[in-house]
Amino acid sequence: MALEGKRVLLVIGGGIAAYKSLELIRRLKDRGATVRVIMTRAGQEFITPLSVGALAGERAFTDLFDPAGEFDVSHIRLAREPDLVVVAPATADLIAKMAGGHADDLASTVLMATDKRVLIAPAMNPAMWEHPATQRNFARVTADGIEAIGPNEGAMAERGEAGPGRMAEPDEIIAAIEASLSALPDRHALSGKRVLVTSGPTHEPIDPVRFLSNRSSGRQGHAVARAAAAAGAEVVLVSGPVELPDPAGVKTVHVETASQMLAAAEAALPVDAAVCAAAVADWHVAEEAREKLKKTPGKPPTLTLVDNPDVLATLARHKRRPRLVIGFAAETEKIVDHARAKLRAKGCDWILANDISPASGVLGGMKNTIHFVTAEGVESWPTQTKQAIADGLVRRIAAALNGAGARK
Ligand code: CTP
């Protein structure tokens, strides 16, 4: 059975879609998973703890301050035991609580206390889904590494209303759960290994207030650092300026420029694997002005640009070369051809070519479509979240470093 031995904690929020969660519990059990359920107070207005308990095979958890519950299974145990936490339906209120870090009931407290992967299935009226507050909160939680499935478009429970907001169907949620759990690297897959990750853009100063940079968010690199740490590696993350928090359990070194990034990366050697996910600026300004450049109308300054060091290529040819050197490539056309050329030019082992063509819908999105290019060939990965890509990559790194498969 696909989910044999897996432990899923299901959080049922207060939405009409809660009735689909009963079907979800049944299907999870059919696939061999152990299911524990937390219901919010609003969730209990739509379906009863009794029906949930009957399907799950144990009582539903509903109260934070329930002495019987706390002695029997504490909220910390509920948070730590599962392999995956699924929130379905994830209401606007639950997503807002997750985004804001609230912990005022059992569901939100467990969501704060968990160190496990979380998958949410948003469900709400289209007007609530499209509200700027919900969009802001949803962007925040996905940036924090939470995975999402849906919402779908379609008819709503309210008569005559349609639009985005329908909860994904149980089948789709099951598929997302299986994808998430199968990608999960083993907790000790990288124990005893050192991994270096570069992430984010670099800032190349023009003068004390201006700089050259790019739109990289650092999400993919930070996700790789998190995934490697979750697999037991000692991780050094060299990050350019990003708005993301430092990942827990990772040594994060903050840099601004490409040359600082190279110096920090070299200082982290020796490592077993280096993953260069940073969008390093290609050039810096030949002479950074010491004072702010003043404008003279009609006489714009001419900037002379000089090549930056290539961190990836330098590591690939280093005398203390990591066993595995991995790069990313952002391409809009001839993705695989360009990635192959880059693999050779940089001397690295693997390239994750990132399809950012407008047709892929990836640009600016939370998901990514990867072509995994090695000297041996190319594999095209399905479109998935940046965290899922990071997990898949970490599993491959572990397999390569532990000898189950060739380096290249
Ligand atoms: N890279 C690096 N140092 C640089 C430039 C790039 O480490 N100075 C790394 C990136 O982290 C990434 C890969 O090299 O892993 C990207 O290669 P790059 O040649 O910059 O390709 P693209 O960004 O895809 O751009 P282009 O197609 O213009 O070459």
Short mmCIF file of C-alpha atoms and ligand atoms in Angstrom, two decimals:
data_model
loop_
_atom_site.label_atom_id
_atom_site.label_comp_id
_atom_site.label_asym_id
_atom_site.label_seq_id
_atom_site.Cartn_x
_atom_site.Cartn_y
_atom_site.Cartn_z
CA MET A 1 0.00 0.00 0.00
CA ALA A 2 1.26 3.38 -1.05
CA LEU A 3 1.14 4.98 2.40
CA GLU A 4 1.87 1.91 4.56
CA GLY A 5 3.28 2.93 7.92
CA LYS A 6 3.02 6.68 7.23
CA ARG A 7 1.56 8.89 9.93
CA VAL A 8 -0.65 11.73 8.77
CA LEU A 9 -2.03 14.40 11.07
CA LEU A 10 -5.14 15.92 9.50
CA VAL A 11 -6.35 19.33 10.69
CA ILE A 12 -9.97 19.98 9.74
CA GLY A 13 -10.92 23.65 9.64
CA GLY A 14 -14.39 25.15 9.54
CA GLY A 15 -15.61 25.11 5.97
CA ILE A 16 -18.36 23.37 4.07
CA ALA A 17 -15.63 21.36 2.30
CA ALA A 18 -15.03 19.57 5.63
CA TYR A 19 -17.38 16.83 4.44
CA LYS A 20 -14.74 15.90 1.84
CA SER A 21 -12.26 15.38 4.67
CA LEU A 22 -14.25 12.34 5.79
CA GLU A 23 -13.59 10.78 2.40
CA LEU A 24 -9.95 11.84 2.69
CA ILE A 25 -9.59 10.00 6.02
CA ARG A 26 -11.11 6.86 4.51
CA ARG A 27 -8.79 6.91 1.52
CA LEU A 28 -5.72 7.55 3.66
CA LYS A 29 -6.62 4.56 5.81
CA ASP A 30 -7.25 2.44 2.70
CA ARG A 31 -3.70 3.20 1.64
CA GLY A 32 -2.26 2.03 4.92
CA ALA A 33 -1.68 5.40 6.64
CA THR A 34 -2.28 6.05 10.33
CA VAL A 35 -4.51 9.12 10.61
CA ARG A 36 -4.84 11.38 13.63
CA VAL A 37 -7.30 14.24 13.38
CA ILE A 38 -7.53 17.66 14.99
CA MET A 39 -10.77 19.58 14.46
CA THR A 40 -11.11 23.31 15.01
CA ARG A 41 -14.19 24.53 16.84
CA ALA A 42 -15.61 25.76 13.51
CA GLY A 43 -14.75 22.44 11.87
CA GLN A 44 -17.02 20.73 14.40
CA GLU A 45 -19.92 22.85 13.16
CA PHE A 46 -19.73 21.10 9.80
CA ILE A 47 -18.91 17.49 10.69
CA THR A 48 -18.89 15.79 14.07
CA PRO A 49 -15.97 14.41 16.07
CA LEU A 50 -18.00 11.22 16.25
CA SER A 51 -17.98 10.55 12.51
CA VAL A 52 -14.33 11.61 12.27
CA GLY A 53 -13.39 9.31 15.15
CA ALA A 54 -15.26 6.39 13.62
CA LEU A 55 -13.37 6.73 10.34
CA ALA A 56 -9.96 7.51 11.86
CA GLY A 57 -10.22 4.67 14.36
CA GLU A 58 -9.48 6.90 17.34
CA ARG A 59 -11.03 9.98 18.86
CA ALA A 60 -10.67 13.34 17.17
CA PHE A 61 -8.62 15.92 19.10
CA THR A 62 -10.47 19.18 19.66
CA ASP A 63 -9.23 21.06 22.73
CA LEU A 64 -5.94 22.61 23.71
CA PHE A 65 -6.86 22.66 27.39
CA ASP A 66 -8.27 19.17 27.66
CA PRO A 67 -6.62 17.50 30.67
CA ALA A 68 -7.55 14.03 29.44
CA GLY A 69 -6.10 14.81 26.03
CA GLU A 70 -2.92 16.38 27.39
CA PHE A 71 -2.10 13.34 29.54
CA ASP A 72 -3.00 10.94 26.84
CA VAL A 73 -1.40 12.64 23.80
CA SER A 74 0.07 16.10 24.39
CA HIS A 75 -0.12 18.82 21.76
CA ILE A 76 3.66 18.57 21.38
CA ARG A 77 3.39 14.85 20.64
CA LEU A 78 0.61 15.53 18.14
CA ALA A 79 2.94 18.04 16.45
CA ARG A 80 6.06 15.87 16.40
CA GLU A 81 4.80 12.37 15.68
CA PRO A 82 3.42 12.57 12.14
CA ASP A 83 5.36 12.32 8.91
CA LEU A 84 3.12 14.96 7.37
CA VAL A 85 0.55 17.48 8.60
CA VAL A 86 -2.36 18.10 6.21
CA VAL A 87 -4.74 21.02 6.71
CA ALA A 88 -8.00 20.38 4.83
CA PRO A 89 -10.03 22.47 4.57
CA ALA A 90 -7.53 25.28 5.19
CA THR A 91 -9.82 28.25 5.80
CA ALA A 92 -8.87 31.91 5.39
CA ASP A 93 -8.70 32.12 9.18
CA LEU A 94 -6.39 29.12 9.57
CA ILE A 95 -4.07 30.39 6.84
CA ALA A 96 -4.04 33.82 8.52
CA LYS A 97 -3.15 32.23 11.85
CA MET A 98 -0.35 30.24 10.26
CA ALA A 99 0.99 33.34 8.49
CA GLY A 100 0.88 35.36 11.70
CA GLY A 101 2.18 32.64 14.01
CA HIS A 102 -0.92 32.58 16.23
CA ALA A 103 -1.44 29.74 18.67
CA ASP A 104 -4.78 30.18 20.40
CA ASP A 105 -6.38 26.79 19.88
CA LEU A 106 -5.22 23.20 19.44
CA ALA A 107 -4.98 23.35 15.63
CA SER A 108 -2.97 26.58 15.44
CA THR A 109 -0.75 25.59 18.38
CA VAL A 110 0.12 22.25 16.79
CA LEU A 111 0.79 23.98 13.46
CA MET A 112 3.23 26.29 15.28
CA ALA A 113 4.84 23.47 17.24
CA THR A 114 5.39 21.08 14.39
CA ASP A 115 8.76 20.63 12.74
CA LYS A 116 7.21 18.45 10.05
CA ARG A 117 6.20 19.22 6.54
CA VAL A 118 2.78 20.84 6.19
CA LEU A 119 0.42 20.58 3.19
CA ILE A 120 -2.62 22.86 3.06
CA ALA A 121 -5.74 22.54 0.90
CA PRO A 122 -7.31 26.02 0.91
CA ALA A 123 -11.10 26.21 0.72
CA MET A 124 -13.19 29.35 0.93
CA ASN A 125 -15.53 31.64 -0.92
CA PRO A 126 -13.83 33.22 -4.00
CA ALA A 127 -14.14 36.73 -2.55
CA MET A 128 -12.30 35.60 0.59
CA TRP A 129 -9.65 33.78 -1.46
CA GLU A 130 -9.05 36.83 -3.65
CA HIS A 131 -8.95 39.25 -0.72
CA PRO A 132 -5.51 40.88 -0.53
CA ALA A 133 -5.14 39.74 3.09
CA THR A 134 -5.63 36.08 2.11
CA GLN A 135 -3.30 36.40 -0.86
CA ARG A 136 -0.68 38.01 1.40
CA ASN A 137 -1.07 35.30 4.04
CA PHE A 138 -0.96 32.52 1.45
CA ALA A 139 2.23 33.97 -0.09
CA ARG A 140 3.73 34.17 3.41
CA VAL A 141 3.01 30.55 4.37
CA THR A 142 4.22 29.17 1.05
CA ALA A 143 7.39 31.26 1.44
CA ASP A 144 7.80 29.64 4.84
CA GLY A 145 7.98 26.29 3.04
CA ILE A 146 4.40 25.14 3.44
CA GLU A 147 3.06 23.19 0.47
CA ALA A 148 -0.35 23.82 -1.03
CA ILE A 149 -2.79 21.92 -3.22
CA GLY A 150 -5.55 23.94 -4.88
CA PRO A 151 -7.85 25.74 -4.49
CA ASN A 152 -9.71 24.76 -7.64
CA GLU A 153 -12.08 26.87 -9.65
CA GLY A 154 -15.72 25.94 -9.84
CA ALA A 155 -19.17 26.22 -8.38
CA MET A 156 -19.34 27.11 -4.69
CA ALA A 157 -21.72 25.89 -2.03
CA GLU A 158 -23.40 29.31 -2.12
CA ARG A 159 -25.92 29.12 -4.95
CA GLY A 160 -24.91 30.87 -8.11
CA GLU A 161 -21.35 31.64 -6.97
CA ALA A 162 -18.31 30.36 -8.80
CA GLY A 163 -14.60 31.09 -8.90
CA PRO A 164 -11.36 30.01 -7.25
CA GLY A 165 -11.84 28.66 -3.75
CA ARG A 166 -13.12 25.10 -4.03
CA MET A 167 -11.07 22.67 -2.02
CA ALA A 168 -9.06 20.19 -4.10
CA GLU A 169 -10.80 16.83 -4.42
CA PRO A 170 -9.76 14.00 -2.05
CA ASP A 171 -8.01 12.22 -4.96
CA GLU A 172 -5.90 15.27 -5.70
CA ILE A 173 -5.03 15.72 -2.03
CA ILE A 174 -4.05 12.06 -1.78
CA ALA A 175 -1.80 12.44 -4.84
CA ALA A 176 -0.16 15.52 -3.27
CA ILE A 177 0.33 13.63 0.03
CA GLU A 178 1.92 10.69 -1.76
CA ALA A 179 4.19 12.98 -3.81
CA SER A 180 5.23 14.85 -0.68
CA LEU A 181 5.94 11.74 1.36
CA SER A 182 7.74 9.85 -1.40
CA ALA A 183 10.08 12.79 -2.00
CA LEU A 184 10.95 13.07 1.67
CA PRO A 185 14.61 12.20 2.26
CA ASP A 186 15.45 9.90 5.12
CA ARG A 187 16.16 11.80 8.35
CA HIS A 188 19.73 10.47 8.48
CA ALA A 189 20.41 10.34 4.74
CA LEU A 190 23.12 13.01 5.04
CA SER A 191 24.32 12.42 8.60
CA GLY A 192 28.01 13.18 8.90
CA LYS A 193 28.06 15.06 5.59
CA ARG A 194 28.80 18.74 5.03
CA VAL A 195 26.79 20.63 2.43
CA LEU A 196 27.37 24.16 1.14
CA VAL A 197 24.47 26.05 -0.45
CA THR A 198 24.53 29.48 -2.11
CA SER A 199 21.24 31.34 -2.35
CA GLY A 200 19.64 34.64 -3.28
CA PRO A 201 20.90 37.48 -5.47
CA THR A 202 24.03 39.53 -4.93
CA HIS A 203 24.19 43.30 -4.66
CA GLU A 204 27.01 44.97 -6.56
CA PRO A 205 27.41 48.53 -5.31
CA ILE A 206 27.56 51.51 -7.67
CA ASP A 207 27.87 54.05 -4.88
CA PRO A 208 26.92 54.04 -1.17
CA VAL A 209 23.18 53.93 -1.97
CA ARG A 210 22.82 52.26 -5.38
CA PHE A 211 23.54 48.75 -6.55
CA LEU A 212 23.11 46.28 -9.44
CA SER A 213 21.08 43.18 -8.63
CA ASN A 214 18.33 40.86 -9.88
CA ARG A 215 14.94 39.54 -8.79
CA SER A 216 16.05 36.29 -7.16
CA SER A 217 14.05 35.58 -3.97
CA GLY A 218 16.38 32.93 -2.55
CA ARG A 219 13.43 30.55 -2.06
CA GLN A 220 14.94 27.62 -3.97
CA GLY A 221 18.36 27.84 -2.30
CA HIS A 222 16.91 28.25 1.18
CA ALA A 223 14.65 25.24 0.53
CA VAL A 224 17.71 23.16 -0.41
CA ALA A 225 19.49 24.24 2.79
CA ARG A 226 16.42 23.30 4.87
CA ALA A 227 16.06 19.93 3.15
CA ALA A 228 19.75 19.07 3.59
CA ALA A 229 19.59 20.00 7.29
CA ALA A 230 16.42 17.91 7.70
CA ALA A 231 18.36 14.98 6.24
CA GLY A 232 21.01 15.36 8.95
CA ALA A 233 23.70 17.30 7.06
CA GLU A 234 25.84 20.04 8.55
CA VAL A 235 24.82 22.90 6.28
CA VAL A 236 26.50 26.21 5.52
CA LEU A 237 24.17 28.56 3.65
CA VAL A 238 25.87 31.52 1.99
CA SER A 239 23.04 33.92 1.30
CA GLY A 240 22.87 37.19 -0.60
CA PRO A 241 20.37 39.82 0.56
CA VAL A 242 16.93 38.14 0.81
CA GLU A 243 13.77 38.72 2.80
CA LEU A 244 13.62 35.15 4.06
CA PRO A 245 14.38 34.14 7.63
CA ASP A 246 17.54 32.09 8.23
CA PRO A 247 16.52 28.41 8.10
CA ALA A 248 16.59 26.65 11.47
CA GLY A 249 19.52 24.31 12.09
CA VAL A 250 21.65 25.84 9.34
CA LYS A 251 24.76 28.03 9.64
CA THR A 252 23.82 31.07 7.54
CA VAL A 253 26.53 33.45 6.34
CA HIS A 254 25.17 36.74 4.99
CA VAL A 255 27.01 38.37 2.10
CA GLU A 256 26.31 41.16 -0.37
CA THR A 257 28.60 40.86 -3.36
CA ALA A 258 29.74 38.03 -5.63
CA SER A 259 33.31 38.26 -4.38
CA GLN A 260 32.11 38.05 -0.76
CA MET A 261 29.98 35.05 -1.75
CA LEU A 262 33.00 33.32 -3.27
CA ALA A 263 35.14 34.06 -0.21
CA ALA A 264 32.45 32.71 2.15
CA ALA A 265 31.96 29.62 -0.02
CA GLU A 266 35.70 28.87 -0.08
CA ALA A 267 35.90 29.42 3.67
CA ALA A 268 33.24 26.71 4.11
CA LEU A 269 35.40 24.06 2.36
CA PRO A 270 35.88 21.17 2.66
CA VAL A 271 32.32 20.05 2.00
CA ASP A 272 30.93 16.87 0.48
CA ALA A 273 28.48 18.66 -1.80
CA ALA A 274 28.02 22.23 -2.99
CA VAL A 275 24.71 23.43 -4.39
CA CYS A 276 24.96 26.81 -6.14
CA ALA A 277 21.43 28.14 -6.26
CA ALA A 278 22.37 31.81 -5.98
CA ALA A 279 21.63 34.18 -8.85
CA VAL A 280 25.05 35.78 -8.71
CA ALA A 281 25.30 39.10 -10.55
CA ASP A 282 27.46 38.61 -13.64
CA TRP A 283 29.29 41.91 -13.26
CA HIS A 284 30.33 44.49 -10.74
CA VAL A 285 31.06 48.15 -11.27
CA ALA A 286 34.77 48.73 -11.92
CA GLU A 287 35.06 51.53 -9.41
CA GLU A 288 32.50 51.91 -6.67
CA ALA A 289 32.01 55.62 -6.02
CA ARG A 290 32.86 56.57 -2.45
CA GLU A 291 30.23 59.28 -2.35
CA LYS A 292 26.73 59.23 -3.77
CA LEU A 293 26.86 60.05 -7.49
CA LYS A 294 25.19 63.40 -8.16
CA LYS A 295 23.12 63.79 -11.26
CA THR A 296 23.97 66.32 -13.89
CA PRO A 297 21.01 66.66 -16.26
CA GLY A 298 22.02 65.62 -19.78
CA LYS A 299 25.19 63.91 -18.53
CA PRO A 300 24.35 60.47 -17.17
CA PRO A 301 27.35 58.62 -15.80
CA THR A 302 28.88 55.73 -17.73
CA LEU A 303 29.35 52.63 -15.65
CA THR A 304 32.21 50.35 -16.55
CA LEU A 305 31.39 46.77 -15.64
CA VAL A 306 33.88 44.03 -14.82
CA ASP A 307 33.22 40.26 -14.74
CA ASN A 308 32.42 38.75 -11.36
CA PRO A 309 34.06 35.53 -10.21
CA ASP A 310 31.97 32.45 -10.96
CA VAL A 311 31.39 30.68 -7.64
CA LEU A 312 30.13 27.47 -9.22
CA ALA A 313 32.98 27.17 -11.74
CA THR A 314 35.57 28.04 -9.09
CA LEU A 315 34.28 25.33 -6.74
CA ALA A 316 34.16 22.80 -9.59
CA ARG A 317 37.85 23.38 -10.32
CA HIS A 318 38.99 23.92 -6.75
CA LYS A 319 41.88 21.96 -5.30
CA ARG A 320 39.51 21.06 -2.49
CA ARG A 321 36.69 20.29 -4.92
CA PRO A 322 33.56 18.95 -3.24
CA ARG A 323 32.68 15.43 -4.40
CA LEU A 324 29.48 16.81 -5.88
CA VAL A 325 29.18 20.27 -7.42
CA ILE A 326 25.66 21.21 -8.48
CA GLY A 327 24.37 24.29 -10.29
CA PHE A 328 21.10 25.78 -11.46
CA ALA A 329 20.38 27.37 -14.81
CA ALA A 330 17.51 29.68 -15.66
CA GLU A 331 16.52 29.20 -19.26
CA THR A 332 13.67 30.30 -21.48
CA GLU A 333 14.45 28.26 -24.60
CA LYS A 334 16.51 25.26 -25.69
CA ILE A 335 16.59 24.47 -22.00
CA VAL A 336 18.39 21.16 -22.17
CA ASP A 337 20.94 22.21 -24.84
CA HIS A 338 21.90 25.30 -22.87
CA ALA A 339 22.06 23.35 -19.63
CA ARG A 340 24.34 20.72 -21.20
CA ALA A 341 26.65 23.45 -22.47
CA LYS A 342 26.66 25.03 -19.00
CA LEU A 343 27.49 21.68 -17.37
CA ARG A 344 30.61 21.39 -19.52
CA ALA A 345 31.61 25.05 -19.32
CA LYS A 346 31.39 25.15 -15.52
CA GLY A 347 32.78 21.68 -14.87
CA CYS A 348 30.00 20.77 -12.46
CA ASP A 349 28.34 17.38 -12.00
CA TRP A 350 24.65 18.23 -12.22
CA ILE A 351 22.60 21.16 -13.46
CA LEU A 352 19.01 21.76 -12.47
CA ALA A 353 17.69 23.66 -15.44
CA ASN A 354 14.88 25.87 -14.39
CA ASP A 355 12.29 26.38 -17.11
CA ILE A 356 11.25 30.01 -16.68
CA SER A 357 9.58 30.42 -20.07
CA PRO A 358 6.29 32.31 -19.70
CA ALA A 359 4.42 29.22 -20.93
CA SER A 360 5.66 27.28 -17.90
CA GLY A 361 3.89 29.69 -15.52
CA VAL A 362 6.85 29.33 -13.18
CA LEU A 363 8.14 32.88 -13.19
CA GLY A 364 7.08 34.60 -10.00
CA GLY A 365 5.23 31.46 -8.90
CA MET A 366 5.77 29.19 -5.96
CA LYS A 367 6.43 26.18 -8.11
CA ASN A 368 9.16 25.21 -10.46
CA THR A 369 9.72 22.90 -13.41
CA ILE A 370 13.13 21.27 -13.49
CA HIS A 371 15.12 19.39 -16.09
CA PHE A 372 17.79 17.46 -14.25
CA VAL A 373 20.86 17.38 -16.49
CA THR A 374 23.95 15.24 -15.94
CA ALA A 375 26.70 14.01 -18.27
CA GLU A 376 24.64 10.84 -18.67
CA GLY A 377 21.34 12.31 -19.66
CA VAL A 378 18.30 14.38 -18.78
CA GLU A 379 15.31 13.74 -16.59
CA SER A 380 12.31 16.04 -16.63
CA TRP A 381 10.72 16.44 -13.23
CA PRO A 382 7.04 17.27 -12.83
CA THR A 383 6.15 20.83 -11.85
CA GLN A 384 6.30 20.93 -8.06
CA THR A 385 6.97 23.22 -5.12
CA LYS A 386 10.49 24.50 -4.53
CA GLN A 387 10.58 22.54 -1.27
CA ALA A 388 9.64 19.30 -3.06
CA ILE A 389 12.39 19.98 -5.62
CA ALA A 390 14.83 20.52 -2.77
CA ASP A 391 13.80 17.23 -1.18
CA GLY A 392 14.21 15.36 -4.47
CA LEU A 393 17.64 16.90 -4.94
CA VAL A 394 18.74 16.03 -1.40
CA ARG A 395 17.69 12.41 -1.92
CA ARG A 396 19.85 12.26 -5.03
CA ILE A 397 22.78 13.88 -3.25
CA ALA A 398 22.48 11.32 -0.46
CA ALA A 399 22.32 8.44 -2.94
CA ALA A 400 25.40 9.72 -4.78
CA LEU A 401 27.45 10.43 -1.65
CA ASN A 402 26.50 7.15 -0.02
CA GLY A 403 27.60 5.24 -3.07
CA ALA A 404 24.17 4.13 -4.30
CA GLY A 405 24.77 5.41 -7.80
CA ALA A 406 27.59 6.99 -9.68
CA ARG A 407 28.71 10.54 -8.99
CA LYS A 408 27.52 11.79 -12.31
N1 CTP B 1 26.89 31.07 -10.77
C1 CTP B 1 27.86 31.32 -9.81
N2 CTP B 1 28.62 32.45 -9.89
C2 CTP B 1 28.42 33.34 -10.88
C3 CTP B 1 27.42 33.09 -11.85
C4 CTP B 1 26.68 31.94 -11.76
O1 CTP B 1 28.04 30.52 -8.90
N3 CTP B 1 29.16 34.43 -10.93
C5 CTP B 1 26.13 29.83 -10.69
C6 CTP B 1 24.71 29.98 -10.24
O2 CTP B 1 24.59 29.85 -8.84
C7 CTP B 1 24.01 28.87 -10.98
C8 CTP B 1 24.75 28.80 -12.27
O3 CTP B 1 26.05 29.29 -12.00
O4 CTP B 1 24.19 27.63 -10.31
C9 CTP B 1 24.07 29.64 -13.32
O5 CTP B 1 24.94 29.86 -14.33
P1 CTP B 1 24.95 31.19 -15.23
O6 CTP B 1 26.09 31.06 -16.15
O7 CTP B 1 24.87 32.42 -14.44
O8 CTP B 1 23.66 30.98 -16.00
P2 CTP B 1 22.29 31.70 -15.95
O9 CTP B 1 22.08 32.44 -14.68
O10 CTP B 1 21.32 30.64 -16.24
O11 CTP B 1 22.44 32.80 -17.06
P3 CTP B 1 23.00 32.79 -18.58
O12 CTP B 1 22.05 31.90 -19.32
O13 CTP B 1 22.92 34.21 -18.91
O14 CTP B 1 24.40 32.28 -18.59
#
